[in-house]
Coordinates of C-alpha atoms in Angstrom, one line a residue:
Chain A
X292 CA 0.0 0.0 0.0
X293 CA 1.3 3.8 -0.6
X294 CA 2.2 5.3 2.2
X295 CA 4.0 8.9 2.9
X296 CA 7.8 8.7 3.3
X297 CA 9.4 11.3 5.5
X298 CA 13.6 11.6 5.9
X299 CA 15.3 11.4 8.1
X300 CA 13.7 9.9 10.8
X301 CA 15.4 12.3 13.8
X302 CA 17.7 15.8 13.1
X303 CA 19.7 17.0 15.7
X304 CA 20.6 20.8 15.1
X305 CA 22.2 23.5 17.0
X306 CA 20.3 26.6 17.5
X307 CA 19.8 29.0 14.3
X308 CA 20.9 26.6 11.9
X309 CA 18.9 26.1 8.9
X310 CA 17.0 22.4 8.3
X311 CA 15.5 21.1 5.6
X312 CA 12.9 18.4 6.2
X313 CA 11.9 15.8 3.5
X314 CA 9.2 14.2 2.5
X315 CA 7.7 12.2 -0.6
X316 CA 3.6 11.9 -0.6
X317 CA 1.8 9.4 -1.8
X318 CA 2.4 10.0 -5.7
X319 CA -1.4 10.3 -6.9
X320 CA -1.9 13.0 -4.1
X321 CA -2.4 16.4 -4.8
X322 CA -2.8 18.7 -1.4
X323 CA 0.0 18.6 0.6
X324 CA 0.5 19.3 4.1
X325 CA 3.1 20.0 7.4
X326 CA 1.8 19.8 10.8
X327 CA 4.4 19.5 13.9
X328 CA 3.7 18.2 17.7
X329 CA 5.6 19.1 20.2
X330 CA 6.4 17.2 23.0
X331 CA 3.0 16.5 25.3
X332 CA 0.8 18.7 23.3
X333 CA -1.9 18.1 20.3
X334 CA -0.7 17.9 16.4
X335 CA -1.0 21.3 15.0
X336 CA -1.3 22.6 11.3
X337 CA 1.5 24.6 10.0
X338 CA 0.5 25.0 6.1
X339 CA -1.0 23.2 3.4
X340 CA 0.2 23.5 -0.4
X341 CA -1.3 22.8 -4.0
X342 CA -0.7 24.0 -6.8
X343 CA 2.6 24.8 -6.2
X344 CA 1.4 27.5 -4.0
X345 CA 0.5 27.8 -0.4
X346 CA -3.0 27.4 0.3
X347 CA -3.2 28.2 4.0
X348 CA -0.4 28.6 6.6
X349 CA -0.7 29.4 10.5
X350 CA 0.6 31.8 12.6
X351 CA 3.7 29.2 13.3
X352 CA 4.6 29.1 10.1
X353 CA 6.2 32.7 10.1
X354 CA 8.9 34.1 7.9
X355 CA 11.3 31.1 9.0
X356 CA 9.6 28.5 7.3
X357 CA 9.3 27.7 3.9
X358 CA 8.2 25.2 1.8
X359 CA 8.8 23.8 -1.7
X360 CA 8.0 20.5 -3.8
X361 CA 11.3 20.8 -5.8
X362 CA 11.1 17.9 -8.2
X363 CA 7.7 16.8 -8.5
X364 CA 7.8 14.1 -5.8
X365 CA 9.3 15.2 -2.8
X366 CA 8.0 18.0 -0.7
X367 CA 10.3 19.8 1.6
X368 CA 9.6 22.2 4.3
X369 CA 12.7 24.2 5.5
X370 CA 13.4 26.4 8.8
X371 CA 15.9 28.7 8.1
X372 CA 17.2 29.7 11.3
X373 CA 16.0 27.1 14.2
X374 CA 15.0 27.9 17.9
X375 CA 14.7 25.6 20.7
X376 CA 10.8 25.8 20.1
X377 CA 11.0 24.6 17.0
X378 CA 12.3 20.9 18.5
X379 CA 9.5 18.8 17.7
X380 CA 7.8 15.6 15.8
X381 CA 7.1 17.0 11.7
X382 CA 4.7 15.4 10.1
X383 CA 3.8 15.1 6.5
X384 CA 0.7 14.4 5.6
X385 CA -0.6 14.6 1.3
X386 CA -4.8 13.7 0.4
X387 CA -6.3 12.9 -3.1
X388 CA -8.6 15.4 -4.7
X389 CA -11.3 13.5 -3.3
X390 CA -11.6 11.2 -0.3
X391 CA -12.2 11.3 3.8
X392 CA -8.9 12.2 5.0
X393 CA -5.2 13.2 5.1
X394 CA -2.1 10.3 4.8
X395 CA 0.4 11.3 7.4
X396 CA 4.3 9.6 6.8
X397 CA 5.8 8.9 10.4
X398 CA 7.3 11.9 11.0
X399 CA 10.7 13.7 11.7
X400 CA 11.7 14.4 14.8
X401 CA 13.5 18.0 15.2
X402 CA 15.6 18.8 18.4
X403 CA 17.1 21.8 18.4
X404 CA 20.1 22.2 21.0
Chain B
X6 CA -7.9 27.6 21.0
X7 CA -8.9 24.8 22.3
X8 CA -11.6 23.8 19.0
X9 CA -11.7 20.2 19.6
X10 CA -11.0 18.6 22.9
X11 CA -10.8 15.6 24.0
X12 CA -11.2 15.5 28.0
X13 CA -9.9 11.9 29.2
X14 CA -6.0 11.7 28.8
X15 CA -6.6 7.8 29.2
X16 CA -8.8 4.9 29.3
X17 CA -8.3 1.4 30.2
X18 CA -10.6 -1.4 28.9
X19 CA -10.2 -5.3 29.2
X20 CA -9.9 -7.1 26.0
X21 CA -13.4 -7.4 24.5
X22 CA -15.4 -5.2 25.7
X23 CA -16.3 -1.7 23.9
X24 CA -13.9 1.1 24.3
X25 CA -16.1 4.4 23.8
X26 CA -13.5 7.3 23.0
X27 CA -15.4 10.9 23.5
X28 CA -14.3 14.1 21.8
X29 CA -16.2 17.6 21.7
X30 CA -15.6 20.3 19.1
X31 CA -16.9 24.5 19.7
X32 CA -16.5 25.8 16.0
X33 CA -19.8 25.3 14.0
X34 CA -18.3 25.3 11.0
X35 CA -16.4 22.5 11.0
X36 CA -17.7 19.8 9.1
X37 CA -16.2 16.9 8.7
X38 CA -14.8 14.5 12.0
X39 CA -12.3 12.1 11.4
X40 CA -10.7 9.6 14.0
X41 CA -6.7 9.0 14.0
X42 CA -4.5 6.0 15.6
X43 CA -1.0 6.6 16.6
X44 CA 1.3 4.7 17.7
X45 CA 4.6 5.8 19.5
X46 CA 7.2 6.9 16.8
X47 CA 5.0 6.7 13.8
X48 CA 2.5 9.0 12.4
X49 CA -1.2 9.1 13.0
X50 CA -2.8 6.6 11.0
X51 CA -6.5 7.5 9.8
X52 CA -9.1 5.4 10.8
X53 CA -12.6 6.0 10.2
X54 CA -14.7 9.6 9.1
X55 CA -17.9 11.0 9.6
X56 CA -19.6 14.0 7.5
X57 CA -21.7 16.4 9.6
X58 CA -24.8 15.0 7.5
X59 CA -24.4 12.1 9.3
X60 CA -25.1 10.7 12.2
X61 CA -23.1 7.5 12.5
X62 CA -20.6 5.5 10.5
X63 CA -19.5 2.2 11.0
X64 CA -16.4 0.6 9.6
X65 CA -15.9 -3.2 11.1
X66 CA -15.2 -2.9 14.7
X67 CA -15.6 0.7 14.3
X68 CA -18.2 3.5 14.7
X69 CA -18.2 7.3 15.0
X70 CA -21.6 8.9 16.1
X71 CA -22.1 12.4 15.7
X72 CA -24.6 14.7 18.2
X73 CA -24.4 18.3 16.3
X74 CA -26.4 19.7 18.2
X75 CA -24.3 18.6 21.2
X76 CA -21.8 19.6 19.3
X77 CA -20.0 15.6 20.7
X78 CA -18.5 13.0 18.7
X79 CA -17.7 9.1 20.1
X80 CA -15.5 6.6 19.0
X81 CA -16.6 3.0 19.9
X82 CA -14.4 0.2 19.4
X83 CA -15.9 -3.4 19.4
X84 CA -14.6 -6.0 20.5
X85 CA -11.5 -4.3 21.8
X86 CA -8.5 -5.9 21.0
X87 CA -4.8 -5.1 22.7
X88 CA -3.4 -4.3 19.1
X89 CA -5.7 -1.3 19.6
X90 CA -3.7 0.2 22.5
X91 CA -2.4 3.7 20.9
X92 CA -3.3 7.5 21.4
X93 CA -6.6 8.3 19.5
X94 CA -7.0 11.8 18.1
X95 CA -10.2 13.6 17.1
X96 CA -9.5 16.0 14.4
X97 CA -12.1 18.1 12.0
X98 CA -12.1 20.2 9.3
X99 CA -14.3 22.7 7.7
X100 CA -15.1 22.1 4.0
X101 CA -14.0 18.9 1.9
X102 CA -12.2 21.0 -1.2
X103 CA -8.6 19.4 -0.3
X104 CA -7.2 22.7 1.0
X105 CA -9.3 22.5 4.4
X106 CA -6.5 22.0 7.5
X107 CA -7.1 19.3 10.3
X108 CA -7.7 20.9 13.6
X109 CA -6.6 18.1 16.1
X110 CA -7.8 17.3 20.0
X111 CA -5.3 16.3 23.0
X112 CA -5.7 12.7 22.1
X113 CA -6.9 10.0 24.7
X114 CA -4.5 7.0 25.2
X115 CA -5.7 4.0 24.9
X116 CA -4.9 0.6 27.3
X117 CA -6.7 -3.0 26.2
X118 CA -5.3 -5.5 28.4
X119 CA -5.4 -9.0 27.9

């Protein structure tokens, strides 16, 4: 079964460094989306992307972030200078045009020192 | 903003019987409610949806009913089983175009024991 593919698995960064996040959605999927949980709290949206174009972001995703699906298959969200509150679980998640839900990969895990 | 909310951190059932996970949401516009599994180091997996038209879904073992007017959502899993131990979240959206964000609750943790 297609499944969402997220690398790598856990980045270890020291504070204001850049990252770069990968992912590759499901390849018939045409919304795209980041979401992040941090420790002990609820999975929250950062921005969703179609068209290569941002269709909605939140007030997380400031000026740091950006995002970009390069190549046609992977889908990368960047975080050009990090914080310690940025350390968190990313998660990926992409949706068909039609269809009950989002497909989330298994995440990255950001820890920012 | 606290949307969608789940109120019990945890909930321990015996092998089974019916696990009944509760969520409520505030926003009226949301309307579609979905139900996530996630297990530790992996991402939430989707389980079963409901659209605000409806009032129930079933899918196997599981079913989400829906109370709009209560604005109250329930998961019930039946029989139990302990592969179903994980943290369930609630999540909705508002509008089924593709664009529309989830908006996720706390999560309740699950415990089937044996």
């Amino acid at each position: 079964e297609p499944e969402v593919t997220q690398t790598p698995s856990h980045q270890v960064t020291q504070m204001g460094q850049e990252v770069i996040l990968r992912c590759v959605p499901i390849s018939n999927h045409l919304y795209f989306y980041w979401y992040r949980q941090i420790l002990g709290q609820k999975v929250e949206f950062l921005v969703s992307f179609y068209n290569n174009e941002i269709s909605e972001k939140s007030e997380i995703f400031d000026d740091q972030f950006s995002v970009e699906r390069p190549d046609g298959s992977n889908f990368t969200l960047k975080i050009r200078s990090t914080k310690l509150e940025d350390s968190a679980m990313y998660f990926c998640a992409s949706r068909k045009t039609a269809g009950p839900g989002q497909f989330f990969g298994p995440g990255t895990r950001l820890t920012v020192l | 903003d606290q949307q969608v909310k789940q109120n019990s951190p945890s909930l321990s059932v015996q092998e089974g019987r019916i696990s009944i996970l509760n969520c409520d949401y505030t926003n009226s516009m949301f309307d579609y409610f979905l139900w996530y599994k996630k297990y530790p180091a992996e991402g939430p997996t989707f389980l079963i949806s409901i659209s605000s038209i409806k009032d129930k879904n079933e899918d196997g073992r599981f079913t989400v009913f829906l109370n709009k007017s209560a604005k109250h959502l329930s998961l019930h899993i039946v029989p139990s089983q302990p592969g179903d131990s994980a943290v369930y979240f609630c999540a909705a959206s508002a509008g089924n175009t593709g664009f529309q964000k989830l908006v996720f609750g706390t999560g309740t943790r699950l415990l089937v024991s044996p």
